[in-house]
């Protein structure tokens, strides 16, 4: 008897092995600046398993307002919180969501004139400062998240650029492997707060019971984009961010601009201590 094990094509980039589970021929890994630039080095941060659907994390990437409410104790940018209902939202003059060639640009205008941009790279990546957060669906109710950081050599030289250090985040909840209300999340880190907000929506959020408001316009834009791109695939077309040309130039997600105009203190090139 012959047994055949199914195999998938794998590519290596930025310290990760990338497998493609779709129909052949496999597309190339998008050459986003954070992943493909060679004038620096990479490091990875692996997060604990997220026990809910990946779309909950992605919709959060275009929910600008949540930063000012959910993370008001940890991300203040010097703003004095006077009401926990408004958090730091009054530190924001306005925010914009704009579709661009590779996804959605989320742009925040702060009172001190600084502007922050965090593009959502369609469909499952958020670029924030010098890192990308990649949300990998494991199945419909579990997600694995890894951060890929790029550090320009001009900012911090490193002898061996090919070595990609990995840090593993300590668990965000206790006990592991179970969901709300049978587990307790710690709230002392931004990522732990996000995990709490994503998982407590349930394994798959029931969107028939939600009430979207004006501040959810990024979520609506992302859902419309998803629907449009799914329909393209159904018509036999290629969706956004599928690349097949090996000579495709590096895609500038404006990481450098983001680092220049980002809020002071929001960019950290060096690796934090290993957390276990
Ligand atoms: Fe968040």
PDB file of C-alpha atoms and ligand atoms in Angstrom:
ATOM      1  CA  UNK A   1       0.000   0.000   0.000  1.00  0.00           C
ATOM      2  CA  UNK A   2       1.268   3.466  -0.803  1.00  0.00           C
ATOM      3  CA  UNK A   3       0.497   6.329   1.532  1.00  0.00           C
ATOM      4  CA  UNK A   4       0.852   9.850   0.281  1.00  0.00           C
ATOM      5  CA  UNK A   5       1.251  12.727   2.672  1.00  0.00           C
ATOM      6  CA  UNK A   6      -0.010  16.023   1.329  1.00  0.00           C
ATOM      7  CA  UNK A   7       2.733  18.617   1.084  1.00  0.00           C
ATOM      8  CA  UNK A   8       2.621  22.345   0.574  1.00  0.00           C
ATOM      9  CA  UNK A   9       5.150  24.739  -0.919  1.00  0.00           C
ATOM     10  CA  UNK A  10       7.136  26.677   1.679  1.00  0.00           C
ATOM     11  CA  UNK A  11       9.093  29.911   1.402  1.00  0.00           C
ATOM     12  CA  UNK A  12      11.426  31.444   3.958  1.00  0.00           C
ATOM     13  CA  UNK A  13      11.484  35.149   4.767  1.00  0.00           C
ATOM     14  CA  UNK A  14      12.231  37.318   7.777  1.00  0.00           C
ATOM     15  CA  UNK A  15      12.964  34.319   9.973  1.00  0.00           C
ATOM     16  CA  UNK A  16       9.650  32.601   9.259  1.00  0.00           C
ATOM     17  CA  UNK A  17       8.675  29.664   7.070  1.00  0.00           C
ATOM     18  CA  UNK A  18       5.570  30.536   5.058  1.00  0.00           C
ATOM     19  CA  UNK A  19       3.407  27.694   3.772  1.00  0.00           C
ATOM     20  CA  UNK A  20       0.787  28.220   1.094  1.00  0.00           C
ATOM     21  CA  UNK A  21      -2.345  26.067   1.437  1.00  0.00           C
ATOM     22  CA  UNK A  22      -4.238  27.390  -1.581  1.00  0.00           C
ATOM     23  CA  UNK A  23      -4.462  26.186  -5.175  1.00  0.00           C
ATOM     24  CA  UNK A  24      -1.285  26.049  -7.250  1.00  0.00           C
ATOM     25  CA  UNK A  25       0.663  27.935  -8.384  1.00  0.00           C
ATOM     26  CA  UNK A  26       1.577  29.479  -5.025  1.00  0.00           C
ATOM     27  CA  UNK A  27       1.860  33.266  -5.082  1.00  0.00           C
ATOM     28  CA  UNK A  28       4.921  35.030  -3.704  1.00  0.00           C
ATOM     29  CA  UNK A  29       5.132  36.529  -0.242  1.00  0.00           C
ATOM     30  CA  UNK A  30       4.259  40.223  -0.552  1.00  0.00           C
ATOM     31  CA  UNK A  31       7.414  42.325  -0.395  1.00  0.00           C
ATOM     32  CA  UNK A  32       6.184  44.706   2.304  1.00  0.00           C
ATOM     33  CA  UNK A  33       9.017  46.907   3.509  1.00  0.00           C
ATOM     34  CA  UNK A  34       8.938  45.490   7.062  1.00  0.00           C
ATOM     35  CA  UNK A  35       9.480  41.962   5.722  1.00  0.00           C
ATOM     36  CA  UNK A  36      11.597  42.485   2.624  1.00  0.00           C
ATOM     37  CA  UNK A  37      13.996  45.334   3.361  1.00  0.00           C
ATOM     38  CA  UNK A  38      17.583  44.151   3.614  1.00  0.00           C
ATOM     39  CA  UNK A  39      19.190  47.273   5.101  1.00  0.00           C
ATOM     40  CA  UNK A  40      18.588  46.050   8.638  1.00  0.00           C
ATOM     41  CA  UNK A  41      17.551  43.004  10.623  1.00  0.00           C
ATOM     42  CA  UNK A  42      14.433  41.284  11.883  1.00  0.00           C
ATOM     43  CA  UNK A  43      13.213  39.943  15.170  1.00  0.00           C
ATOM     44  CA  UNK A  44      10.042  38.079  16.003  1.00  0.00           C
ATOM     45  CA  UNK A  45       7.626  38.041  18.883  1.00  0.00           C
ATOM     46  CA  UNK A  46       5.284  35.087  19.190  1.00  0.00           C
ATOM     47  CA  UNK A  47       2.044  35.693  21.050  1.00  0.00           C
ATOM     48  CA  UNK A  48       0.027  33.075  22.933  1.00  0.00           C
ATOM     49  CA  UNK A  49      -2.739  31.359  20.976  1.00  0.00           C
ATOM     50  CA  UNK A  50      -5.826  33.522  20.557  1.00  0.00           C
ATOM     51  CA  UNK A  51      -8.939  31.419  21.207  1.00  0.00           C
ATOM     52  CA  UNK A  52     -11.331  33.138  18.803  1.00  0.00           C
ATOM     53  CA  UNK A  53     -11.864  33.854  15.122  1.00  0.00           C
ATOM     54  CA  UNK A  54      -9.157  35.875  13.330  1.00  0.00           C
ATOM     55  CA  UNK A  55     -11.648  38.447  12.000  1.00  0.00           C
ATOM     56  CA  UNK A  56     -12.235  39.795  15.507  1.00  0.00           C
ATOM     57  CA  UNK A  57      -8.583  40.811  15.726  1.00  0.00           C
ATOM     58  CA  UNK A  58      -8.581  42.244  12.202  1.00  0.00           C
ATOM     59  CA  UNK A  59     -11.693  44.357  12.693  1.00  0.00           C
ATOM     60  CA  UNK A  60     -10.022  45.760  15.788  1.00  0.00           C
ATOM     61  CA  UNK A  61      -7.146  46.977  13.587  1.00  0.00           C
ATOM     62  CA  UNK A  62      -9.499  49.521  12.008  1.00  0.00           C
ATOM     63  CA  UNK A  63     -11.333  50.393  15.207  1.00  0.00           C
ATOM     64  CA  UNK A  64      -9.352  53.523  16.014  1.00  0.00           C
ATOM     65  CA  UNK A  65     -11.466  54.624  18.962  1.00  0.00           C
ATOM     66  CA  UNK A  66     -10.753  51.533  21.052  1.00  0.00           C
ATOM     67  CA  UNK A  67      -7.179  52.656  21.735  1.00  0.00           C
ATOM     68  CA  UNK A  68      -8.452  55.683  23.605  1.00  0.00           C
ATOM     69  CA  UNK A  69     -10.922  53.764  25.727  1.00  0.00           C
ATOM     70  CA  UNK A  70      -9.602  50.219  26.214  1.00  0.00           C
ATOM     71  CA  UNK A  71      -5.953  51.198  26.546  1.00  0.00           C
ATOM     72  CA  UNK A  72      -6.479  54.524  28.353  1.00  0.00           C
ATOM     73  CA  UNK A  73      -4.405  53.502  31.360  1.00  0.00           C
ATOM     74  CA  UNK A  74      -1.408  52.268  29.383  1.00  0.00           C
ATOM     75  CA  UNK A  75      -1.256  54.506  26.275  1.00  0.00           C
ATOM     76  CA  UNK A  76      -1.764  58.084  27.370  1.00  0.00           C
ATOM     77  CA  UNK A  77       0.849  60.017  25.331  1.00  0.00           C
ATOM     78  CA  UNK A  78       0.927  62.396  28.282  1.00  0.00           C
ATOM     79  CA  UNK A  79      -2.816  63.064  28.145  1.00  0.00           C
ATOM     80  CA  UNK A  80      -4.505  63.321  31.520  1.00  0.00           C
ATOM     81  CA  UNK A  81      -7.588  61.107  31.646  1.00  0.00           C
ATOM     82  CA  UNK A  82     -10.431  62.876  33.407  1.00  0.00           C
ATOM     83  CA  UNK A  83     -13.241  60.502  32.593  1.00  0.00           C
ATOM     84  CA  UNK A  84     -12.894  56.775  32.020  1.00  0.00           C
ATOM     85  CA  UNK A  85     -15.872  57.010  29.630  1.00  0.00           C
ATOM     86  CA  UNK A  86     -13.938  59.300  27.280  1.00  0.00           C
ATOM     87  CA  UNK A  87     -10.479  57.935  28.112  1.00  0.00           C
ATOM     88  CA  UNK A  88      -7.908  59.713  25.933  1.00  0.00           C
ATOM     89  CA  UNK A  89     -10.291  60.315  22.996  1.00  0.00           C
ATOM     90  CA  UNK A  90     -10.091  64.093  23.480  1.00  0.00           C
ATOM     91  CA  UNK A  91      -6.387  63.895  22.666  1.00  0.00           C
ATOM     92  CA  UNK A  92      -7.506  63.138  19.117  1.00  0.00           C
ATOM     93  CA  UNK A  93      -8.596  65.894  16.722  1.00  0.00           C
ATOM     94  CA  UNK A  94      -9.845  63.526  14.046  1.00  0.00           C
ATOM     95  CA  UNK A  95      -9.090  60.238  12.353  1.00  0.00           C
ATOM     96  CA  UNK A  96      -9.437  59.050   8.802  1.00  0.00           C
ATOM     97  CA  UNK A  97      -9.761  55.714   7.047  1.00  0.00           C
ATOM     98  CA  UNK A  98      -8.553  55.621   3.492  1.00  0.00           C
ATOM     99  CA  UNK A  99      -8.408  52.726   1.066  1.00  0.00           C
ATOM    100  CA  UNK A 100      -5.071  52.341  -0.712  1.00  0.00           C
ATOM    101  CA  UNK A 101      -3.551  49.783  -3.056  1.00  0.00           C
ATOM    102  CA  UNK A 102      -2.737  47.292  -0.286  1.00  0.00           C
ATOM    103  CA  UNK A 103      -5.509  47.782   2.250  1.00  0.00           C
ATOM    104  CA  UNK A 104      -6.697  50.560   4.550  1.00  0.00           C
ATOM    105  CA  UNK A 105      -4.680  53.397   6.021  1.00  0.00           C
ATOM    106  CA  UNK A 106      -5.802  54.390   9.486  1.00  0.00           C
ATOM    107  CA  UNK A 107      -4.647  57.930  10.220  1.00  0.00           C
ATOM    108  CA  UNK A 108      -4.878  59.693  13.582  1.00  0.00           C
ATOM    109  CA  UNK A 109      -4.417  63.447  14.037  1.00  0.00           C
ATOM    110  CA  UNK A 110      -3.411  64.339  17.595  1.00  0.00           C
ATOM    111  CA  UNK A 111      -3.874  67.638  19.376  1.00  0.00           C
ATOM    112  CA  UNK A 112      -0.160  68.362  19.324  1.00  0.00           C
ATOM    113  CA  UNK A 113      -0.155  68.154  15.511  1.00  0.00           C
ATOM    114  CA  UNK A 114       1.415  64.723  15.223  1.00  0.00           C
ATOM    115  CA  UNK A 115      -0.054  62.213  12.834  1.00  0.00           C
ATOM    116  CA  UNK A 116       0.069  58.453  13.187  1.00  0.00           C
ATOM    117  CA  UNK A 117      -0.585  55.990  10.376  1.00  0.00           C
ATOM    118  CA  UNK A 118      -1.101  52.270  10.816  1.00  0.00           C
ATOM    119  CA  UNK A 119      -1.993  50.550   7.560  1.00  0.00           C
ATOM    120  CA  UNK A 120      -4.048  47.381   7.549  1.00  0.00           C
ATOM    121  CA  UNK A 121      -2.415  45.227   4.885  1.00  0.00           C
ATOM    122  CA  UNK A 122      -5.187  43.147   3.404  1.00  0.00           C
ATOM    123  CA  UNK A 123      -6.304  40.675   4.560  1.00  0.00           C
ATOM    124  CA  UNK A 124      -4.624  39.649   7.845  1.00  0.00           C
ATOM    125  CA  UNK A 125      -1.785  42.042   8.694  1.00  0.00           C
ATOM    126  CA  UNK A 126      -1.528  45.272  10.663  1.00  0.00           C
ATOM    127  CA  UNK A 127       1.598  47.385  10.224  1.00  0.00           C
ATOM    128  CA  UNK A 128       2.266  49.512  13.264  1.00  0.00           C
ATOM    129  CA  UNK A 129       5.486  51.545  13.582  1.00  0.00           C
ATOM    130  CA  UNK A 130       8.362  49.204  12.614  1.00  0.00           C
ATOM    131  CA  UNK A 131       6.426  45.985  13.022  1.00  0.00           C
ATOM    132  CA  UNK A 132       3.726  43.933  11.409  1.00  0.00           C
ATOM    133  CA  UNK A 133       1.232  41.955  13.393  1.00  0.00           C
ATOM    134  CA  UNK A 134       0.302  38.877  11.380  1.00  0.00           C
ATOM    135  CA  UNK A 135      -2.922  37.159  12.356  1.00  0.00           C
ATOM    136  CA  UNK A 136      -2.846  33.574  11.112  1.00  0.00           C
ATOM    137  CA  UNK A 137      -6.128  31.648  11.232  1.00  0.00           C
ATOM    138  CA  UNK A 138      -5.522  28.186  12.729  1.00  0.00           C
ATOM    139  CA  UNK A 139      -9.187  27.254  12.306  1.00  0.00           C
ATOM    140  CA  UNK A 140     -12.457  29.191  12.637  1.00  0.00           C
ATOM    141  CA  UNK A 141     -12.083  29.679  16.397  1.00  0.00           C
ATOM    142  CA  UNK A 142      -8.311  29.834  16.982  1.00  0.00           C
ATOM    143  CA  UNK A 143      -5.693  32.273  15.726  1.00  0.00           C
ATOM    144  CA  UNK A 144      -1.909  32.505  15.987  1.00  0.00           C
ATOM    145  CA  UNK A 145      -0.324  35.938  16.047  1.00  0.00           C
ATOM    146  CA  UNK A 146       3.287  36.768  15.371  1.00  0.00           C
ATOM    147  CA  UNK A 147       4.978  40.156  15.258  1.00  0.00           C
ATOM    148  CA  UNK A 148       7.698  40.701  12.665  1.00  0.00           C
ATOM    149  CA  UNK A 149       9.889  43.687  13.507  1.00  0.00           C
ATOM    150  CA  UNK A 150      12.337  45.402  11.180  1.00  0.00           C
ATOM    151  CA  UNK A 151      15.211  47.404  12.611  1.00  0.00           C
ATOM    152  CA  UNK A 152      17.156  49.583  10.153  1.00  0.00           C
ATOM    153  CA  UNK A 153      20.905  49.209  10.595  1.00  0.00           C
ATOM    154  CA  UNK A 154      21.151  52.972  10.640  1.00  0.00           C
ATOM    155  CA  UNK A 155      19.094  52.933  13.844  1.00  0.00           C
ATOM    156  CA  UNK A 156      20.732  49.965  15.522  1.00  0.00           C
ATOM    157  CA  UNK A 157      23.602  48.073  13.870  1.00  0.00           C
ATOM    158  CA  UNK A 158      23.871  44.329  14.357  1.00  0.00           C
ATOM    159  CA  UNK A 159      26.739  42.009  13.487  1.00  0.00           C
ATOM    160  CA  UNK A 160      24.716  39.058  12.202  1.00  0.00           C
ATOM    161  CA  UNK A 161      21.745  40.276  10.201  1.00  0.00           C
ATOM    162  CA  UNK A 162      20.711  36.731   9.276  1.00  0.00           C
ATOM    163  CA  UNK A 163      20.097  35.677  12.833  1.00  0.00           C
ATOM    164  CA  UNK A 164      16.429  36.353  13.712  1.00  0.00           C
ATOM    165  CA  UNK A 165      15.832  36.403  17.473  1.00  0.00           C
ATOM    166  CA  UNK A 166      12.458  35.256  18.790  1.00  0.00           C
ATOM    167  CA  UNK A 167      10.811  36.248  22.030  1.00  0.00           C
ATOM    168  CA  UNK A 168       7.745  34.476  23.400  1.00  0.00           C
ATOM    169  CA  UNK A 169       5.140  36.447  25.285  1.00  0.00           C
ATOM    170  CA  UNK A 170       3.999  35.129  28.619  1.00  0.00           C
ATOM    171  CA  UNK A 171       0.337  33.984  28.705  1.00  0.00           C
ATOM    172  CA  UNK A 172      -2.339  36.676  28.751  1.00  0.00           C
ATOM    173  CA  UNK A 173      -4.872  34.551  30.642  1.00  0.00           C
ATOM    174  CA  UNK A 174      -5.122  31.911  33.316  1.00  0.00           C
ATOM    175  CA  UNK A 175      -6.107  29.139  32.911  1.00  0.00           C
ATOM    176  CA  UNK A 176      -5.075  28.644  29.278  1.00  0.00           C
ATOM    177  CA  UNK A 177      -7.143  26.781  26.716  1.00  0.00           C
ATOM    178  CA  UNK A 178     -10.542  27.879  28.017  1.00  0.00           C
ATOM    179  CA  UNK A 179     -12.617  30.904  27.210  1.00  0.00           C
ATOM    180  CA  UNK A 180     -14.482  33.612  29.029  1.00  0.00           C
ATOM    181  CA  UNK A 181     -16.050  33.327  31.615  1.00  0.00           C
ATOM    182  CA  UNK A 182     -13.889  30.381  32.737  1.00  0.00           C
ATOM    183  CA  UNK A 183     -10.576  32.216  32.518  1.00  0.00           C
ATOM    184  CA  UNK A 184      -9.179  35.507  33.769  1.00  0.00           C
ATOM    185  CA  UNK A 185      -7.160  37.903  31.642  1.00  0.00           C
ATOM    186  CA  UNK A 186      -4.373  40.039  32.995  1.00  0.00           C
ATOM    187  CA  UNK A 187      -4.772  43.702  32.033  1.00  0.00           C
ATOM    188  CA  UNK A 188      -1.257  45.034  32.538  1.00  0.00           C
ATOM    189  CA  UNK A 189      -0.275  45.032  28.851  1.00  0.00           C
ATOM    190  CA  UNK A 190      -1.871  46.441  25.717  1.00  0.00           C
ATOM    191  CA  UNK A 191      -1.838  43.074  23.963  1.00  0.00           C
ATOM    192  CA  UNK A 192      -3.404  41.333  26.970  1.00  0.00           C
ATOM    193  CA  UNK A 193      -6.198  43.923  26.970  1.00  0.00           C
ATOM    194  CA  UNK A 194      -6.783  43.334  23.256  1.00  0.00           C
ATOM    195  CA  UNK A 195      -6.910  39.565  23.751  1.00  0.00           C
ATOM    196  CA  UNK A 196      -9.513  40.094  26.467  1.00  0.00           C
ATOM    197  CA  UNK A 197     -11.616  42.295  24.165  1.00  0.00           C
ATOM    198  CA  UNK A 198     -11.347  39.868  21.223  1.00  0.00           C
ATOM    199  CA  UNK A 199     -11.996  36.617  23.102  1.00  0.00           C
ATOM    200  CA  UNK A 200     -14.839  37.865  25.262  1.00  0.00           C
ATOM    201  CA  UNK A 201     -16.808  38.564  22.059  1.00  0.00           C
ATOM    202  CA  UNK A 202     -17.111  34.763  21.790  1.00  0.00           C
ATOM    203  CA  UNK A 203     -15.401  32.167  19.565  1.00  0.00           C
ATOM    204  CA  UNK A 204     -17.098  33.801  16.541  1.00  0.00           C
ATOM    205  CA  UNK A 205     -18.800  37.137  17.145  1.00  0.00           C
ATOM    206  CA  UNK A 206     -22.532  37.118  16.422  1.00  0.00           C
ATOM    207  CA  UNK A 207     -22.684  40.174  14.175  1.00  0.00           C
ATOM    208  CA  UNK A 208     -26.459  40.028  13.808  1.00  0.00           C
ATOM    209  CA  UNK A 209     -26.727  41.594  17.260  1.00  0.00           C
ATOM    210  CA  UNK A 210     -24.240  44.432  16.882  1.00  0.00           C
ATOM    211  CA  UNK A 211     -25.026  48.132  16.538  1.00  0.00           C
ATOM    212  CA  UNK A 212     -22.415  49.878  14.467  1.00  0.00           C
ATOM    213  CA  UNK A 213     -21.845  53.600  14.997  1.00  0.00           C
ATOM    214  CA  UNK A 214     -19.978  56.308  13.079  1.00  0.00           C
ATOM    215  CA  UNK A 215     -16.757  55.390  14.852  1.00  0.00           C
ATOM    216  CA  UNK A 216     -17.019  51.912  13.313  1.00  0.00           C
ATOM    217  CA  UNK A 217     -16.593  53.182   9.759  1.00  0.00           C
ATOM    218  CA  UNK A 218     -13.209  51.477   9.461  1.00  0.00           C
ATOM    219  CA  UNK A 219     -14.829  48.162  10.334  1.00  0.00           C
ATOM    220  CA  UNK A 220     -17.478  48.718   7.654  1.00  0.00           C
ATOM    221  CA  UNK A 221     -14.819  49.669   5.082  1.00  0.00           C
ATOM    222  CA  UNK A 222     -12.850  46.506   5.869  1.00  0.00           C
ATOM    223  CA  UNK A 223     -15.933  44.267   5.638  1.00  0.00           C
ATOM    224  CA  UNK A 224     -16.853  45.785   2.272  1.00  0.00           C
ATOM    225  CA  UNK A 225     -13.300  45.205   1.077  1.00  0.00           C
ATOM    226  CA  UNK A 226     -13.394  41.577   2.226  1.00  0.00           C
ATOM    227  CA  UNK A 227     -16.704  40.996   0.467  1.00  0.00           C
ATOM    228  CA  UNK A 228     -15.472  42.629  -2.736  1.00  0.00           C
ATOM    229  CA  UNK A 229     -12.248  40.610  -2.757  1.00  0.00           C
ATOM    230  CA  UNK A 230     -14.105  37.334  -2.032  1.00  0.00           C
ATOM    231  CA  UNK A 231     -16.376  38.091  -4.980  1.00  0.00           C
ATOM    232  CA  UNK A 232     -13.316  38.655  -7.165  1.00  0.00           C
ATOM    233  CA  UNK A 233     -12.030  35.182  -6.257  1.00  0.00           C
ATOM    234  CA  UNK A 234     -15.470  33.711  -6.999  1.00  0.00           C
ATOM    235  CA  UNK A 235     -15.239  35.253 -10.473  1.00  0.00           C
ATOM    236  CA  UNK A 236     -11.837  33.650 -11.020  1.00  0.00           C
ATOM    237  CA  UNK A 237      -9.854  36.862 -10.499  1.00  0.00           C
ATOM    238  CA  UNK A 238      -6.895  37.488  -8.185  1.00  0.00           C
ATOM    239  CA  UNK A 239      -7.689  39.262  -4.913  1.00  0.00           C
ATOM    240  CA  UNK A 240      -5.726  42.179  -3.499  1.00  0.00           C
ATOM    241  CA  UNK A 241      -2.096  41.536  -2.486  1.00  0.00           C
ATOM    242  CA  UNK A 242      -1.547  38.397  -4.523  1.00  0.00           C
ATOM    243  CA  UNK A 243       1.843  38.753  -6.206  1.00  0.00           C
ATOM    244  CA  UNK A 244       3.372  36.521  -8.869  1.00  0.00           C
ATOM    245  CA  UNK A 245       6.161  38.646 -10.350  1.00  0.00           C
ATOM    246  CA  UNK A 246       9.512  37.871  -8.692  1.00  0.00           C
ATOM    247  CA  UNK A 247      10.725  41.283  -9.817  1.00  0.00           C
ATOM    248  CA  UNK A 248       7.996  43.037  -7.874  1.00  0.00           C
ATOM    249  CA  UNK A 249       9.713  45.947  -6.117  1.00  0.00           C
ATOM    250  CA  UNK A 250       9.581  46.364  -2.364  1.00  0.00           C
ATOM    251  CA  UNK A 251       6.190  47.730  -1.292  1.00  0.00           C
ATOM    252  CA  UNK A 252       6.608  50.914   0.695  1.00  0.00           C
ATOM    253  CA  UNK A 253       4.008  50.881   3.481  1.00  0.00           C
ATOM    254  CA  UNK A 254       5.439  54.228   4.639  1.00  0.00           C
ATOM    255  CA  UNK A 255       7.117  52.627   7.623  1.00  0.00           C
ATOM    256  CA  UNK A 256       9.824  55.296   7.624  1.00  0.00           C
ATOM    257  CA  UNK A 257       7.283  58.109   7.506  1.00  0.00           C
ATOM    258  CA  UNK A 258       5.403  56.443  10.314  1.00  0.00           C
ATOM    259  CA  UNK A 259       8.546  56.324  12.435  1.00  0.00           C
ATOM    260  CA  UNK A 260       9.368  59.972  11.745  1.00  0.00           C
ATOM    261  CA  UNK A 261       5.975  61.431  12.541  1.00  0.00           C
ATOM    262  CA  UNK A 262       4.873  58.855  15.104  1.00  0.00           C
ATOM    263  CA  UNK A 263       4.137  59.895  18.604  1.00  0.00           C
ATOM    264  CA  UNK A 264       7.232  60.289  20.722  1.00  0.00           C
ATOM    265  CA  UNK A 265       8.002  57.109  22.592  1.00  0.00           C
ATOM    266  CA  UNK A 266       5.734  54.963  20.444  1.00  0.00           C
ATOM    267  CA  UNK A 267       8.611  53.465  18.497  1.00  0.00           C
ATOM    268  CA  UNK A 268      10.914  51.000  20.121  1.00  0.00           C
ATOM    269  CA  UNK A 269      13.585  49.532  17.893  1.00  0.00           C
ATOM    270  CA  UNK A 270      15.391  47.392  20.410  1.00  0.00           C
ATOM    271  CA  UNK A 271      14.039  44.146  21.767  1.00  0.00           C
ATOM    272  CA  UNK A 272      12.387  44.227  25.150  1.00  0.00           C
ATOM    273  CA  UNK A 273      13.537  41.658  27.718  1.00  0.00           C
ATOM    274  CA  UNK A 274      12.343  38.144  27.007  1.00  0.00           C
ATOM    275  CA  UNK A 275       9.008  37.539  28.703  1.00  0.00           C
ATOM    276  CA  UNK A 276       8.095  34.014  29.712  1.00  0.00           C
TER     277      UNK A 276
HETATM  278 FE1  LIG B   1      -5.797  47.466  21.009  1.00  0.00          FE
END
